[in-house]
Structures are given as C-alpha cells and as structure tokens.
PDB file of C-alpha atoms in Angstrom:
ATOM      1  CA  MET A  22     -52.010 -87.093-103.050  1.00 52.00           C
ATOM      2  CA  SER A  23     -53.190 -83.755-103.025  1.00 60.00           C
ATOM      3  CA  ARG A  24     -51.189 -81.807-105.927  1.00 81.00           C
ATOM      4  CA  ILE A  25     -51.296 -78.073-104.419  1.00 84.00           C
ATOM      5  CA  GLY A  26     -50.370 -80.050-100.549  1.00 84.00           C
ATOM      6  CA  LYS A  27     -47.583 -81.745-102.127  1.00 87.00           C
ATOM      7  CA  SER A  28     -45.279 -79.281-103.523  1.00 90.00           C
ATOM      8  CA  PRO A  29     -43.115 -77.452-100.751  1.00 92.00           C
ATOM      9  CA  VAL A  30     -43.051 -73.115-100.445  1.00 92.00           C
ATOM     10  CA  ALA A  31     -40.886 -71.601-100.982  1.00 93.00           C
ATOM     11  CA  VAL A  32     -39.996 -68.423 -97.727  1.00 93.00           C
ATOM     12  CA  PRO A  33     -38.346 -65.986 -99.444  1.00 92.00           C
ATOM     13  CA  ASP A  34     -35.511 -63.241 -97.257  1.00 91.00           C
ATOM     14  CA  GLY A  35     -37.000 -61.338 -95.145  1.00 91.00           C
ATOM     15  CA  VAL A  36     -39.749 -64.470 -94.219  1.00 93.00           C
ATOM     16  CA  THR A  37     -39.742 -66.296 -91.187  1.00 93.00           C
ATOM     17  CA  VAL A  38     -41.357 -69.389 -90.443  1.00 93.00           C
ATOM     18  CA  ASP A  39     -42.186 -70.340 -86.957  1.00 93.00           C
ATOM     19  CA  ILE A  40     -43.899 -73.461 -85.767  1.00 93.00           C
ATOM     20  CA  LYS A  41     -45.205 -73.890 -81.926  1.00 92.00           C
ATOM     21  CA  ASP A  42     -47.297 -76.242 -80.607  1.00 90.00           C
ATOM     22  CA  ASN A  43     -50.061 -76.378 -83.975  1.00 91.00           C
ATOM     23  CA  VAL A  44     -50.425 -72.865 -84.310  1.00 94.00           C
ATOM     24  CA  ILE A  45     -47.650 -71.374 -87.915  1.00 94.00           C
ATOM     25  CA  THR A  46     -46.422 -67.946 -87.200  1.00 95.00           C
ATOM     26  CA  VAL A  47     -45.530 -65.654 -90.156  1.00 95.00           C
ATOM     27  CA  LYS A  48     -43.736 -63.026 -89.904  1.00 94.00           C
ATOM     28  CA  GLY A  49     -42.043 -60.086 -93.184  1.00 93.00           C
ATOM     29  CA  LYS A  50     -41.851 -55.816 -93.136  1.00 93.00           C
ATOM     30  CA  LEU A  51     -46.033 -55.941 -93.690  1.00 92.00           C
ATOM     31  CA  GLY A  52     -46.905 -57.985 -90.818  1.00 92.00           C
ATOM     32  CA  GLU A  53     -47.851 -60.277 -88.448  1.00 94.00           C
ATOM     33  CA  LEU A  54     -49.819 -63.157 -89.407  1.00 94.00           C
ATOM     34  CA  THR A  55     -51.094 -67.356 -87.441  1.00 95.00           C
ATOM     35  CA  GLN A  56     -52.397 -69.931 -88.092  1.00 94.00           C
ATOM     36  CA  GLU A  57     -53.299 -72.690 -86.172  1.00 95.00           C
ATOM     37  CA  TYR A  58     -53.878 -76.690 -87.752  1.00 92.00           C
ATOM     38  CA  SER A  59     -54.319 -79.848 -88.098  1.00 89.00           C
ATOM     39  CA  ASP A  60     -54.584 -83.459 -88.353  1.00 88.00           C
ATOM     40  CA  VAL A  61     -51.146 -82.358 -90.871  1.00 91.00           C
ATOM     41  CA  SER A  62     -47.416 -81.241 -89.847  1.00 91.00           C
ATOM     42  CA  VAL A  63     -46.218 -79.089 -91.066  1.00 92.00           C
ATOM     43  CA  LYS A  64     -41.970 -78.275 -91.098  1.00 91.00           C
ATOM     44  CA  VAL A  65     -39.587 -76.372 -92.623  1.00 92.00           C
ATOM     45  CA  GLU A  66     -36.420 -77.076 -94.193  1.00 91.00           C
ATOM     46  CA  GLU A  67     -34.283 -75.491 -96.322  1.00 89.00           C
ATOM     47  CA  GLY A  68     -35.711 -71.867 -96.658  1.00 89.00           C
ATOM     48  CA  ASN A  69     -38.999 -74.228 -97.819  1.00 93.00           C
ATOM     49  CA  VAL A  70     -42.795 -75.830 -95.745  1.00 93.00           C
ATOM     50  CA  ILE A  71     -43.664 -79.277 -96.396  1.00 93.00           C
ATOM     51  CA  VAL A  72     -47.244 -79.974 -94.969  1.00 92.00           C
ATOM     52  CA  GLU A  73     -47.258 -83.850 -94.998  1.00 91.00           C
ATOM     53  CA  ARG A  74     -50.362 -85.651 -93.717  1.00 89.00           C
ATOM     54  CA  SER A  75     -50.779 -88.454 -91.027  1.00 87.00           C
ATOM     55  CA  SER A  76     -52.890 -90.741 -93.610  1.00 89.00           C
ATOM     56  CA  ASP A  77     -55.309 -90.431 -96.619  1.00 88.00           C
ATOM     57  CA  ALA A  78     -59.007 -90.042 -94.520  1.00 89.00           C
ATOM     58  CA  LYS A  79     -61.523 -88.892 -96.214  1.00 88.00           C
ATOM     59  CA  ASP A  80     -60.601 -84.845 -94.025  1.00 89.00           C
ATOM     60  CA  HIS A  81     -56.825 -85.298 -93.517  1.00 90.00           C
ATOM     61  CA  ARG A  82     -56.721 -85.188 -97.570  1.00 88.00           C
ATOM     62  CA  SER A  83     -58.989 -82.499 -98.014  1.00 88.00           C
ATOM     63  CA  LYS A  84     -56.778 -80.116 -95.063  1.00 91.00           C
ATOM     64  CA  HIS A  85     -54.090 -81.007 -96.803  1.00 91.00           C
ATOM     65  CA  GLY A  86     -53.930 -78.866 -99.733  1.00 90.00           C
ATOM     66  CA  LEU A  87     -56.246 -76.730 -97.501  1.00 92.00           C
ATOM     67  CA  TYR A  88     -53.252 -75.482 -95.009  1.00 93.00           C
ATOM     68  CA  ARG A  89     -49.997 -75.852 -97.718  1.00 93.00           C
ATOM     69  CA  SER A  90     -52.473 -72.673 -99.842  1.00 94.00           C
ATOM     70  CA  LEU A  91     -53.192 -70.901 -96.587  1.00 95.00           C
ATOM     71  CA  VAL A  92     -49.335 -70.878 -95.454  1.00 95.00           C
ATOM     72  CA  PHE A  93     -48.246 -70.308 -99.140  1.00 95.00           C
ATOM     73  CA  ASN A  94     -51.090 -66.949 -99.024  1.00 95.00           C
ATOM     74  CA  MET A  95     -49.090 -65.906 -95.519  1.00 95.00           C
ATOM     75  CA  ILE A  96     -46.184 -65.589 -97.301  1.00 95.00           C
ATOM     76  CA  GLU A  97     -47.057 -63.540-100.197  1.00 94.00           C
ATOM     77  CA  GLY A  98     -49.077 -61.467 -97.820  1.00 94.00           C
ATOM     78  CA  VAL A  99     -45.824 -60.783 -95.260  1.00 95.00           C
ATOM     79  CA  SER A 100     -44.294 -60.984 -98.554  1.00 94.00           C
ATOM     80  CA  LYS A 101     -45.430 -59.286-101.351  1.00 94.00           C
ATOM     81  CA  GLY A 102     -49.358 -58.301-100.113  1.00 94.00           C
ATOM     82  CA  TRP A 103     -52.910 -58.697-101.432  1.00 96.00           C
ATOM     83  CA  THR A 104     -54.649 -56.228-103.670  1.00 97.00           C
ATOM     84  CA  LYS A 105     -58.392 -55.606-104.366  1.00 96.00           C
ATOM     85  CA  GLU A 106     -59.374 -53.143-106.824  1.00 97.00           C
ATOM     86  CA  LEU A 107     -63.792 -52.688-106.722  1.00 96.00           C
ATOM     87  CA  GLU A 108     -64.650 -50.125-109.698  1.00 96.00           C
ATOM     88  CA  LEU A 109     -68.015 -47.894-109.615  1.00 95.00           C
ATOM     89  CA  VAL A 110     -70.267 -48.365-112.527  1.00 94.00           C
ATOM     90  CA  GLY A 111     -73.038 -45.943-112.770  1.00 92.00           C
ATOM     91  CA  VAL A 112     -74.396 -42.468-112.926  1.00 92.00           C
ATOM     92  CA  GLY A 113     -73.253 -40.077-109.789  1.00 92.00           C
ATOM     93  CA  TYR A 114     -71.266 -42.709-108.223  1.00 94.00           C
ATOM     94  CA  ARG A 115     -68.697 -41.390-106.279  1.00 94.00           C
ATOM     95  CA  ALA A 116     -66.128 -42.202-103.234  1.00 95.00           C
ATOM     96  CA  SER A 117     -64.172 -41.113-100.809  1.00 95.00           C
ATOM     97  CA  ASN A 118     -62.109 -41.973 -97.786  1.00 94.00           C
ATOM     98  CA  GLN A 119     -60.517 -39.610 -95.318  1.00 93.00           C
ATOM     99  CA  GLY A 120     -58.320 -42.078 -93.452  1.00 91.00           C
ATOM    100  CA  GLN A 121     -59.929 -45.464 -92.842  1.00 93.00           C
ATOM    101  CA  LYS A 122     -63.818 -43.866 -93.288  1.00 95.00           C
ATOM    102  CA  LEU A 123     -64.873 -44.756 -96.485  1.00 95.00           C
ATOM    103  CA  ASP A 124     -67.559 -42.710 -98.386  1.00 95.00           C
ATOM    104  CA  LEU A 125     -70.324 -44.443-100.677  1.00 94.00           C
ATOM    105  CA  ALA A 126     -72.438 -42.154-103.146  1.00 94.00           C
ATOM    106  CA  VAL A 127     -73.780 -45.761-104.876  1.00 93.00           C
ATOM    107  CA  GLY A 128     -77.736 -44.148-106.141  1.00 91.00           C
ATOM    108  CA  PHE A 129     -79.548 -43.806-102.306  1.00 93.00           C
ATOM    109  CA  SER A 130     -80.803 -41.161-101.125  1.00 95.00           C
ATOM    110  CA  HIS A 131     -78.100 -41.126 -98.298  1.00 95.00           C
ATOM    111  CA  ASN A 132     -73.795 -41.496 -98.438  1.00 95.00           C
ATOM    112  CA  ILE A 133     -72.524 -44.532 -97.504  1.00 95.00           C
ATOM    113  CA  VAL A 134     -70.425 -44.077 -95.024  1.00 95.00           C
ATOM    114  CA  LEU A 135     -67.756 -48.150 -93.894  1.00 94.00           C
ATOM    115  CA  ASP A 136     -65.247 -47.747 -91.278  1.00 95.00           C
ATOM    116  CA  ILE A 137     -62.444 -50.070 -92.798  1.00 94.00           C
ATOM    117  CA  ALA A 138     -60.628 -52.356 -90.851  1.00 93.00           C
ATOM    118  CA  PRO A 139     -56.329 -51.077 -89.922  1.00 93.00           C
ATOM    119  CA  GLU A 140     -55.089 -53.626 -91.490  1.00 93.00           C
ATOM    120  CA  VAL A 141     -56.041 -52.701 -94.193  1.00 95.00           C
ATOM    121  CA  LYS A 142     -55.050 -49.790 -96.276  1.00 95.00           C
ATOM    122  CA  VAL A 143     -57.714 -47.756 -98.073  1.00 96.00           C
ATOM    123  CA  GLU A 144     -57.337 -45.536-101.929  1.00 95.00           C
ATOM    124  CA  THR A 145     -59.798 -43.768-103.428  1.00 95.00           C
ATOM    125  CA  VAL A 146     -58.681 -42.774-107.704  1.00 95.00           C
ATOM    126  CA  SER A 147     -60.768 -40.978-109.159  1.00 93.00           C
ATOM    127  CA  GLU A 148     -60.307 -39.889-112.978  1.00 91.00           C
ATOM    128  CA  LYS A 149     -62.505 -37.241-114.931  1.00 91.00           C
ATOM    129  CA  GLY A 150     -63.920 -39.741-117.433  1.00 91.00           C
ATOM    130  CA  LYS A 151     -63.723 -42.767-116.088  1.00 94.00           C
ATOM    131  CA  ASN A 152     -65.058 -44.797-113.311  1.00 94.00           C
ATOM    132  CA  PRO A 153     -64.027 -44.271-109.869  1.00 95.00           C
ATOM    133  CA  ILE A 154     -61.710 -46.714-108.046  1.00 96.00           C
ATOM    134  CA  VAL A 155     -61.616 -48.196-104.705  1.00 96.00           C
ATOM    135  CA  LYS A 156     -58.362 -49.483-103.721  1.00 97.00           C
ATOM    136  CA  LEU A 157     -58.227 -52.280-100.845  1.00 96.00           C
ATOM    137  CA  THR A 158     -54.138 -53.478 -99.649  1.00 96.00           C
ATOM    138  CA  SER A 159     -53.881 -55.528 -97.298  1.00 96.00           C
ATOM    139  CA  HIS A 160     -51.340 -57.964 -96.234  1.00 95.00           C
ATOM    140  CA  ASP A 161     -54.221 -60.441 -95.135  1.00 95.00           C
ATOM    141  CA  LYS A 162     -56.030 -62.013 -98.176  1.00 96.00           C
ATOM    142  CA  GLN A 163     -59.409 -63.274 -96.145  1.00 96.00           C
ATOM    143  CA  LEU A 164     -59.817 -60.187 -94.107  1.00 96.00           C
ATOM    144  CA  VAL A 165     -59.465 -57.932 -98.211  1.00 97.00           C
ATOM    145  CA  GLY A 166     -61.565 -60.583 -99.840  1.00 96.00           C
ATOM    146  CA  GLN A 167     -64.514 -60.113 -96.597  1.00 96.00           C
ATOM    147  CA  VAL A 168     -63.775 -56.106 -96.231  1.00 96.00           C
ATOM    148  CA  ALA A 169     -64.749 -55.610-100.346  1.00 96.00           C
ATOM    149  CA  ALA A 170     -66.828 -58.920-100.670  1.00 96.00           C
ATOM    150  CA  LYS A 171     -69.250 -56.914 -97.948  1.00 96.00           C
ATOM    151  CA  ILE A 172     -68.177 -53.094 -99.965  1.00 96.00           C
ATOM    152  CA  ARG A 173     -70.212 -55.205-103.090  1.00 96.00           C
ATOM    153  CA  ALA A 174     -72.544 -55.897-101.872  1.00 96.00           C
ATOM    154  CA  PHE A 175     -74.271 -52.628-100.688  1.00 95.00           C
ATOM    155  CA  ARG A 176     -74.695 -52.231-104.504  1.00 94.00           C
ATOM    156  CA  LYS A 177     -74.187 -55.282-106.819  1.00 95.00           C
ATOM    157  CA  PRO A 178     -74.217 -54.995-110.297  1.00 95.00           C
ATOM    158  CA  GLU A 179     -76.870 -55.490-112.075  1.00 94.00           C
ATOM    159  CA  PRO A 180     -77.711 -57.548-115.792  1.00 94.00           C
ATOM    160  CA  TYR A 181     -79.383 -55.370-117.643  1.00 93.00           C
ATOM    161  CA  LYS A 182     -76.738 -51.359-117.718  1.00 91.00           C
ATOM    162  CA  GLY A 183     -74.031 -53.710-115.526  1.00 91.00           C
ATOM    163  CA  LYS A 184     -74.752 -50.700-113.150  1.00 94.00           C
ATOM    164  CA  GLY A 185     -73.266 -51.343-109.190  1.00 95.00           C
ATOM    165  CA  ILE A 186     -69.973 -52.410-107.942  1.00 96.00           C
ATOM    166  CA  LYS A 187     -67.871 -54.660-109.245  1.00 95.00           C
ATOM    167  CA  PHE A 188     -64.796 -56.223-109.430  1.00 96.00           C
ATOM    168  CA  VAL A 189     -62.249 -54.596-112.052  1.00 94.00           C
ATOM    169  CA  GLY A 190     -61.499 -57.294-114.513  1.00 92.00           C
ATOM    170  CA  GLU A 191     -64.850 -59.375-113.662  1.00 92.00           C
ATOM    171  CA  ILE A 192     -67.147 -59.368-116.295  1.00 94.00           C
ATOM    172  CA  ILE A 193     -70.918 -59.368-115.964  1.00 92.00           C
ATOM    173  CA  ARG A 194     -73.244 -61.408-118.131  1.00 93.00           C
ATOM    174  CA  ARG A 195     -76.105 -58.833-119.658  1.00 93.00           C
ATOM    175  CA  LYS A 196     -79.288 -59.294-120.741  1.00 92.00           C
ATOM    176  CA  ALA A 197     -81.294 -58.025-123.354  1.00 91.00           C
ATOM    177  CA  GLY A 198     -84.254 -56.290-122.279  1.00 87.00           C
ATOM    178  CA  LYS A 199     -88.155 -55.845-123.367  1.00 86.00           C
ATOM    179  CA  SER A 200     -87.902 -57.009-126.631  1.00 79.00           C
ATOM    180  CA  ALA A 201     -91.110 -55.343-128.398  1.00 59.00           C
TER     181      ALA A 201
END
C-alpha cells in the first residue's frame, strides 16, 4: 500500500474541492486549479480528500500516491501559494523586472529579457554587497518550478567558481582547479 496515498489530505477553511467526471477542481483565495485523474477514486469526506485505488496492479499503485500528492499541492497552492527563489552568483550579474518582464544580465554580450506567465508573480531583490535574488510566486507548483528551471537554464552554476543562477539554499559541488 502506498504510504503517501493512504494519508488523507485536509481541506482548510476557504478552500472548496469539487469532483466531477474524473476532474478535481480546487478553488481558494489565491486561484483555481483543475486536475484530471484515472485508475483511482477520489472522494471528499468530513473535510478530508481521500484517494483510493481499485486494485493492486502496478499502474494503479503508482498513480495512488501521485494523485494524492497532486491534490495536496493544489490545496496548498490555492491556500498558501508556492515560492521559488533564484540567486544570481557572479560579478556584474543583475536582475530587474518591469511587470511580468524579467531582465537578466548574466555575463552575455546582451541582456536576456523573459516574459513570465501571468499566473506567476515575479519580484527582484537587489541589495548592495549581496547577490541579486529573483522571487517567483504562484498558486501552481508545477508552473513555478517550470519557470524557475527555465531561468536557471540560461546560466547553470559551474563547479569551479560557483558562478551562475542557482536556487537559494542549493549546494554546488565544487571542484579543485588545475594542480601545479
């Protein structure tokens, strides 16, 4: 039995969960999310969402924990939201935003201008003496992760000096340089 799939998901106040035709719709103060599901049954009982599988087939077992985690992420997203922070490490690396346009200067001959999806709020923090930080916030966990990965892919952190765009708290494995 899936350990994750067994545990029920608590629905906080202000969040509604509707289940209709194999589609889960979660509404909260931050937005609305929908998710299709198959091979499992989902029901709402006493303020909890319960995911159960119909058989012990490998496919059903794998989807049991998956859909429970997706429902949890949806409920967490519409009630509290998800945040990812990226740190720009390098001399002259800068970030700024005008609305949903993110402007990155990360060592190329030109700045990178990226249009961020309207569901994701972008904010840049630049303090003197510290690395610039890009904060991404949204109710959709998958979308925040995808946008953060796209930004990080412009300049991945390199192992010798640690320069690049990394997640806040990410540990970069460093390598020794040339040995004389």
